[in-house]
mmCIF file of C-alpha atoms in Angstrom:
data_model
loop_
_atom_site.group_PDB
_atom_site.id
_atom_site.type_symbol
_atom_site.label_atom_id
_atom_site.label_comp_id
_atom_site.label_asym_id
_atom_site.label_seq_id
_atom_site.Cartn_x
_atom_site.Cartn_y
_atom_site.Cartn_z
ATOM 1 C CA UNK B 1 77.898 104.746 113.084
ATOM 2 C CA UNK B 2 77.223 106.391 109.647
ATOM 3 C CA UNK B 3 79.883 107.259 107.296
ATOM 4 C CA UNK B 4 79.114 109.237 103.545
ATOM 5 C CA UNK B 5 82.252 107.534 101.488
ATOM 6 C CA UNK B 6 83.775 108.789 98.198
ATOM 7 C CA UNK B 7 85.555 106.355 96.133
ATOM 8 C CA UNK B 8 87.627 106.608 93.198
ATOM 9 C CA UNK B 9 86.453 103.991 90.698
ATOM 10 C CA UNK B 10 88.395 103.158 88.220
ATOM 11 C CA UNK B 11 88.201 100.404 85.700
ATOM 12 C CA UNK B 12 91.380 99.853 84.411
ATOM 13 C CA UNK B 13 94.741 101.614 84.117
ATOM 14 C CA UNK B 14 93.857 102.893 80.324
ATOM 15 C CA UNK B 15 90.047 104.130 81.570
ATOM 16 C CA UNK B 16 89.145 107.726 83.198
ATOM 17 C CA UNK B 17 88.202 107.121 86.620
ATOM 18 C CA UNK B 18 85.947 109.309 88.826
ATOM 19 C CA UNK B 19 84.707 109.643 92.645
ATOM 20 C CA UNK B 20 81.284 107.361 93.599
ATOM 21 C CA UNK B 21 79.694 108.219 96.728
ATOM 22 C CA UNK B 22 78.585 105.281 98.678
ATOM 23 C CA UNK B 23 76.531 105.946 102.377
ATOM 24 C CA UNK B 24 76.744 103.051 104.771
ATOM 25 C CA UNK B 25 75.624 102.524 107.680
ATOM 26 C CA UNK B 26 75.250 100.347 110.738
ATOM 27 C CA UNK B 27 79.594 100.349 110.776
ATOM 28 C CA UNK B 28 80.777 99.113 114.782
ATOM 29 C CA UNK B 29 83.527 101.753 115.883
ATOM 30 C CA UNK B 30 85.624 98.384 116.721
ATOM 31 C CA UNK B 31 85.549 97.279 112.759
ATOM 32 C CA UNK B 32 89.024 98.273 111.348
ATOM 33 C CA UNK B 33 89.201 100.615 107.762
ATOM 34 C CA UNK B 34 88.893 97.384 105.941
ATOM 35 C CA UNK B 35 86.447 95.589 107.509
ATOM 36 C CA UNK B 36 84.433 98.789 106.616
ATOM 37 C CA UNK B 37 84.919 98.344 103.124
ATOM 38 C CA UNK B 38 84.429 94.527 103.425
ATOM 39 C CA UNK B 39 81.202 95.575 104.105
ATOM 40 C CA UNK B 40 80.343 97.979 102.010
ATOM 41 C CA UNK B 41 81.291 95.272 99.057
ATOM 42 C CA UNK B 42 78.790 92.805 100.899
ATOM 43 C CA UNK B 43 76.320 94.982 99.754
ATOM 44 C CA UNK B 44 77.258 96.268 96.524
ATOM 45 C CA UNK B 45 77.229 92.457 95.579
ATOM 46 C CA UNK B 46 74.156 91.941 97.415
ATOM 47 C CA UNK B 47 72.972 94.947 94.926
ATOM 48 C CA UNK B 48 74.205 93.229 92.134
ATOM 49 C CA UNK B 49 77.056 96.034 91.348
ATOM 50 C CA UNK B 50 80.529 95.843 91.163
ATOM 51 C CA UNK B 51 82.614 95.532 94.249
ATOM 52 C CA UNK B 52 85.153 98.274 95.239
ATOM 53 C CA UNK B 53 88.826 96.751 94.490
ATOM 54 C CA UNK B 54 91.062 97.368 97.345
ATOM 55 C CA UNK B 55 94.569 95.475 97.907
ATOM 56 C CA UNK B 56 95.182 93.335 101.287
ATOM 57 C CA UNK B 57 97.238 90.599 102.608
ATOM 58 C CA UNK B 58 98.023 90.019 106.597
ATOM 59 C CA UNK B 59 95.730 92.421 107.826
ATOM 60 C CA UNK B 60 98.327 92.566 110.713
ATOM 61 C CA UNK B 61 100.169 95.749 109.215
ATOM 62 C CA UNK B 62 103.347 93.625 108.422
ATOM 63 C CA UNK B 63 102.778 92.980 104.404
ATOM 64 C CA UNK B 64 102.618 96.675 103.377
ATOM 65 C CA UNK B 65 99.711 95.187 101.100
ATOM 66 C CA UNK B 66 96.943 97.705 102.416
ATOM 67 C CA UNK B 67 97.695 101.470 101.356
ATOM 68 C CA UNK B 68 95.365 104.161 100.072
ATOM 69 C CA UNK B 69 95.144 107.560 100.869
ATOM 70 C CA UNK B 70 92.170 108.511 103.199
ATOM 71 C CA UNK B 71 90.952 112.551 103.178
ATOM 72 C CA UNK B 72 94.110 113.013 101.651
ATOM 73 C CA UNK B 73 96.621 111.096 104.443
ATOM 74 C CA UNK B 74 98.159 108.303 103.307
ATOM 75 C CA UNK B 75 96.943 105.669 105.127
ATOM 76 C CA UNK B 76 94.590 108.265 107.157
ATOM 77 C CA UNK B 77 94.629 109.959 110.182
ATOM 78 C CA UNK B 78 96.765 107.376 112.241
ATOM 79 C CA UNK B 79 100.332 106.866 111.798
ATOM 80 C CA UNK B 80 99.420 103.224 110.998
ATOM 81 C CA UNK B 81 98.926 100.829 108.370
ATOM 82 C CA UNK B 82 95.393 101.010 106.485
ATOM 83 C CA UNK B 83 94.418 97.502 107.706
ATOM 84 C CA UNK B 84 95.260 98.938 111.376
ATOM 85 C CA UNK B 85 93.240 101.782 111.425
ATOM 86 C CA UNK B 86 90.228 101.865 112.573
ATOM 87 C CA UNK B 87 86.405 103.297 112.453
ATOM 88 C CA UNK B 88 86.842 104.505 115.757
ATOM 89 C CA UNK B 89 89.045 107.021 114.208
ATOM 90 C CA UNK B 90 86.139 108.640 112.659
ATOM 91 C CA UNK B 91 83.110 110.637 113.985
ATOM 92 C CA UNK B 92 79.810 109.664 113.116
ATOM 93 C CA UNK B 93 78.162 111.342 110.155
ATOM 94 C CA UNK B 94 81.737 112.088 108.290
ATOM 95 C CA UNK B 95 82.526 112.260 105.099
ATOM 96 C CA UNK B 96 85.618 109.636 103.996
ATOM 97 C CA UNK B 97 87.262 110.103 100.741
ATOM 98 C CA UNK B 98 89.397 107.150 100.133
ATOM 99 C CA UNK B 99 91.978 107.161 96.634
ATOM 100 C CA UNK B 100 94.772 105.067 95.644
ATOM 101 C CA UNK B 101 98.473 106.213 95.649
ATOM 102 C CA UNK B 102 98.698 108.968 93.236
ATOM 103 C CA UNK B 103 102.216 108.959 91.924
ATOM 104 C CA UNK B 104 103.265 108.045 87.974
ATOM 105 C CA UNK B 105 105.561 105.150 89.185
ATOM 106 C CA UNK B 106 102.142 103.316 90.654
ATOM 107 C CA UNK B 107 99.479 103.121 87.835
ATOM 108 C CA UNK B 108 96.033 102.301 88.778
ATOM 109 C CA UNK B 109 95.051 98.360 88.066
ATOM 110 C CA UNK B 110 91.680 99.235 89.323
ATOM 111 C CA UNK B 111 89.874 101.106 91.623
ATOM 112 C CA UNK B 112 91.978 101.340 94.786
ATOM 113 C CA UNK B 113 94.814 99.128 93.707
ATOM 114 C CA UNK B 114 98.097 100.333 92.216
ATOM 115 C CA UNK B 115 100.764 98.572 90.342
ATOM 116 C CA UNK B 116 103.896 98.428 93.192
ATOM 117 C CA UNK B 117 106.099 96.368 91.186
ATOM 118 C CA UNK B 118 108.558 98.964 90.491
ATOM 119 C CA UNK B 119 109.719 98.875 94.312
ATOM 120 C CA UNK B 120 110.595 94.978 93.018
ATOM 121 C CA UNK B 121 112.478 96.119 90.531
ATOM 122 C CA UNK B 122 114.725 98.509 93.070
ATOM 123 C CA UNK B 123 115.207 95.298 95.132
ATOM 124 C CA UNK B 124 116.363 93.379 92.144
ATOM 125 C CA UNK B 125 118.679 95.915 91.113
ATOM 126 C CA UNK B 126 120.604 95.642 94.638
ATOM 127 C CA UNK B 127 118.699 95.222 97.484
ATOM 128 C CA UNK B 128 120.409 91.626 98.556
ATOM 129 C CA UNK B 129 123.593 90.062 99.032
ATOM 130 C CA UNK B 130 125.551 87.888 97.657
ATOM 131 C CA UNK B 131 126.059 84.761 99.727
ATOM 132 C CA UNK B 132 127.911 81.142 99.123
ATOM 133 C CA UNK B 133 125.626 78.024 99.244
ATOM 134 C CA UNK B 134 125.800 75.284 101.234
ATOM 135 C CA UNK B 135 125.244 74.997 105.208
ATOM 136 C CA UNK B 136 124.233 78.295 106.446
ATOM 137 C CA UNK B 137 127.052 79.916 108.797
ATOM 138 C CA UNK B 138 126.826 79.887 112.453
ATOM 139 C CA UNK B 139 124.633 83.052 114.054
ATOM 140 C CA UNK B 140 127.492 84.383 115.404
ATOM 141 C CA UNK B 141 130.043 83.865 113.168
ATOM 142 C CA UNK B 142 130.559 87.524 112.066
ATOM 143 C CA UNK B 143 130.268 89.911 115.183
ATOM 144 C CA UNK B 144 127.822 92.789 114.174
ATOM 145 C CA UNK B 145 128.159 95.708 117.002
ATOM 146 C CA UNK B 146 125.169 96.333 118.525
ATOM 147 C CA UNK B 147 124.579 100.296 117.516
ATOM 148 C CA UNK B 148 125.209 98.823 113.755
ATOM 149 C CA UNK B 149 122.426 96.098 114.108
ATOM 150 C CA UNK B 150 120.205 98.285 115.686
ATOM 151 C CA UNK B 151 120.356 100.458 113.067
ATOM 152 C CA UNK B 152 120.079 98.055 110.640
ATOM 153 C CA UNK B 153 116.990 96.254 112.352
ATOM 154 C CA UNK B 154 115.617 99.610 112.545
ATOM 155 C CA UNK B 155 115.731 99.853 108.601
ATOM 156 C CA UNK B 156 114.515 96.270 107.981
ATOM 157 C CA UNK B 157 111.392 97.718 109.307
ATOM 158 C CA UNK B 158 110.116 98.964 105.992
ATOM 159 C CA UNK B 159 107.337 97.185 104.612
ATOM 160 C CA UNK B 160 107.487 98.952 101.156
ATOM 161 C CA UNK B 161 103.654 99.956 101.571
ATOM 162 C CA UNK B 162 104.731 103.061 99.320
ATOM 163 C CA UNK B 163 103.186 105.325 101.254
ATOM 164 C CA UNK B 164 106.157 107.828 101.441
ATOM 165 C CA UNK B 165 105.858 108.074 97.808
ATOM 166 C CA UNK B 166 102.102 108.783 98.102
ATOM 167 C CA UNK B 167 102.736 111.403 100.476
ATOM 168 C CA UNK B 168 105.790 113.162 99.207
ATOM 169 C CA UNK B 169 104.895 116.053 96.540
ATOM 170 C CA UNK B 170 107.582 114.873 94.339
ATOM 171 C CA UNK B 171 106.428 110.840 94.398
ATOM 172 C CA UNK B 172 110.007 110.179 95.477
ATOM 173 C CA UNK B 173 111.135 106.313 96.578
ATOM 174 C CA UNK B 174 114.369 107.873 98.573
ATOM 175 C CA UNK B 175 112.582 106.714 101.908
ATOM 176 C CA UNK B 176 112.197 103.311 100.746
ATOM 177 C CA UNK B 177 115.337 103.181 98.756
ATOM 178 C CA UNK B 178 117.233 104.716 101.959
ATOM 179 C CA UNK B 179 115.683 102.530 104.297
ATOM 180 C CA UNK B 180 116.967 99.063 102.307
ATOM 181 C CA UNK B 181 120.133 100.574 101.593
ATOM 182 C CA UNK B 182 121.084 101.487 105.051
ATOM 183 C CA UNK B 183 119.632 98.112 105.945
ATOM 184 C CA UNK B 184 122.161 96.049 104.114
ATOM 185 C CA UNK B 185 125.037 98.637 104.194
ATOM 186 C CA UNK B 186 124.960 98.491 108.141
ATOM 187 C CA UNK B 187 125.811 94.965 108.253
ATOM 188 C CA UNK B 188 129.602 93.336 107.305
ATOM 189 C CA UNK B 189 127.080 91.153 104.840
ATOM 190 C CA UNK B 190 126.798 93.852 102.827
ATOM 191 C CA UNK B 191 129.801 95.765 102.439
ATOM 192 C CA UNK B 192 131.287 93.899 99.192
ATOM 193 C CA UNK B 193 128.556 94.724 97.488
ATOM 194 C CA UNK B 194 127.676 98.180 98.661
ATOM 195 C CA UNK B 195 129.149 100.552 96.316
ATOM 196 C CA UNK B 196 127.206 98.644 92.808
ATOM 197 C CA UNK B 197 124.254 98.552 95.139
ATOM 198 C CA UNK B 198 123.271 101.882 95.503
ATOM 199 C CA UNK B 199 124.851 102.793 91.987
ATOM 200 C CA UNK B 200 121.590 100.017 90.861
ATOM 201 C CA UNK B 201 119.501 100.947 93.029
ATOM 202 C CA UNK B 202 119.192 104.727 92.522
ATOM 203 C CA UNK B 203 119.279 104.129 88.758
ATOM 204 C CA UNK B 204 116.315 102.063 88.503
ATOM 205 C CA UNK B 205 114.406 104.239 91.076
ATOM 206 C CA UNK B 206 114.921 107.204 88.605
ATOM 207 C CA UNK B 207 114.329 105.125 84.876
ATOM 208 C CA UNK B 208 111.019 104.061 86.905
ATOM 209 C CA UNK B 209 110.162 107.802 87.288
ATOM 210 C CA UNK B 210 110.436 108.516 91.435
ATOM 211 C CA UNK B 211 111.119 112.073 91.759
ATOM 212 C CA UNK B 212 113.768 113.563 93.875
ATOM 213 C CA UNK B 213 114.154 114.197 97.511
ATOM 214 C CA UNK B 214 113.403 117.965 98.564
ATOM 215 C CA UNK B 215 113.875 117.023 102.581
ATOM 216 C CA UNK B 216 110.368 118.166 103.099
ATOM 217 C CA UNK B 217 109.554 115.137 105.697
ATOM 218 C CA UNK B 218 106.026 114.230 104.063
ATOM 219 C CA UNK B 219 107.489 110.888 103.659
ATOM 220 C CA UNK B 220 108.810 109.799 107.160
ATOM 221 C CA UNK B 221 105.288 111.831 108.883
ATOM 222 C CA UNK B 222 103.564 108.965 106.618
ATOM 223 C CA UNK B 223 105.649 106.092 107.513
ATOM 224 C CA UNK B 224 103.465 103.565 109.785
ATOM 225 C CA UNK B 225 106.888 102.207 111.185
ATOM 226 C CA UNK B 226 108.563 104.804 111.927
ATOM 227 C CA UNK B 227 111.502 104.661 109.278
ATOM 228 C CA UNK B 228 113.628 108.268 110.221
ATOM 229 C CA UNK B 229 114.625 110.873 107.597
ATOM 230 C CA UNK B 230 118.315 110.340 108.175
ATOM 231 C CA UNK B 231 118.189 107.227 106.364
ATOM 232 C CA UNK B 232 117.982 109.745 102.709
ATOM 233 C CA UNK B 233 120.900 110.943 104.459
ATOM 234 C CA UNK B 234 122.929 107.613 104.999
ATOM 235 C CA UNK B 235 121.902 107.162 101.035
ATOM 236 C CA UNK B 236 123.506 110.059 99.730
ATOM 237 C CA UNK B 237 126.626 109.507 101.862
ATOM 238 C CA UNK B 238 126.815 106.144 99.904
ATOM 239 C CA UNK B 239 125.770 107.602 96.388
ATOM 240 C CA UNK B 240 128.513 109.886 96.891
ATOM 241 C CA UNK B 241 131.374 107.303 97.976
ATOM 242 C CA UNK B 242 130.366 105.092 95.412
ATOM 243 C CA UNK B 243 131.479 107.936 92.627
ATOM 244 C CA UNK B 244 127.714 108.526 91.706
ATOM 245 C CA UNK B 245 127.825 112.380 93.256
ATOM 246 C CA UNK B 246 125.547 114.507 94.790
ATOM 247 C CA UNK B 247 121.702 114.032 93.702
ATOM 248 C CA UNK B 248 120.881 116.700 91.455
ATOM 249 C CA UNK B 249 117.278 117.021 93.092
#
């Protein structure tokens, strides 16, 4: 199949980047989104030009490495990962515009790859628990009921890929944020610390310039695992019993 792509190219976070059009052809329907663009760097360095910079990892859809936002869907037309998606997705003879994650908290390193580390610095502000050293406790030790680690397994899904941030209008994290906090605050592991957590948590998330949640679903729609709405919801339940009130957005 033949493809017309439009890339933003970007030098460097402090350079003006613009959109290169790139044809390619000869692309297998089988050949997933970045095997596409594997191939299209084959011959741009074949040409003796710069190859596109794209971020990946796994290639499994399990490192949340792979995100950009394809004809304006983060992560494209499938509810999936970018490294899951593939060509067979498209029709022959489209047009694909493919940008990073727009959204201040995520600066452009180059090209296609954005600076994630803020989502690290939500994690280090609470996302863990504090534990003793020494031999690790038996499995069963502390009885978890099942609806709780459901739940909670359900929430561990996240794979901070960011794409609810791309795709929410506001660039909010409360997806993210809501999906590790319910995480840890559904298990008796986390309850000593709960409270402080969130407190952290949603202060970094705003000094790192997220916006606020408006409830419009964008995020969840772009979720490739799935991670519900009602886990904004479990937040502010939390924000509130921890004395931090009602977000103002």
């Amino acid at each position: 199949m033949r493809v017309a792509l439009k890339i933003w190219r970007q030098d460097g976070p402090q350079t003006k980047g613009e959109m290169v059009s790139y044809p390619l052809d000869d692309i297998s329907e089988d050949a997933s989104f970045l095997e596409m663009l594997d191939l299209l760097n084959e011959q741009l360095t074949e040409k003796g030009e710069e190859p596109v910079a794209f971020d990946s990892d796994c290639r499994e859809g399990i490192c949340g490495m792979c995100g950009v936002v394809i004809n304006g869907q983060a992560h494209g037309p499938e509810r999936t990962t970018t490294c899951q998606l593939h060509m067979r997705s498209f029709n022959d003879g489209d047009e694909i515009i493919i940008e990073p994650w727009r959204a201040e908290p995520f600066p452009v390193i180059k090209d296609l790859v954005v600076d994630r580390s803020a989502f690290d610095r939500i994690m280090q502000a609470g996302g863990f628990i504090s534990a003793n050293t020494g031999a690790a406790p038996d499995a069963h030790a502390t009885p978890v009921p099942k609806e709780n680690a459901d739940r909670a397994f359900m929430a561990a899904e996240c794979i901070g890929c960011g794409a609810c941030v791309a795709a929410c209008p506001n660039a909010s994290g409360m997806l993210f944020m809501g999906a590790k906090v319910t995480h840890l605050g559904e298990l008796p592991q986390g309850q000593p610390e709960r409270n402080a957590r969130v407190i952290s948590m949603t202060e970094v998330h705003d000094e790192e310039g997220f916006g606020g949640c408006t409830s419009l679903g964008e995020c969840t729609r772009a979720c490739p695992k799935g991670i519900p709405l009602n886990v904004i919801s479990q937040l502010n339940h939390d924000r509130r019993h921890a004395g931090f009130g009602s977000p103002s957005h």
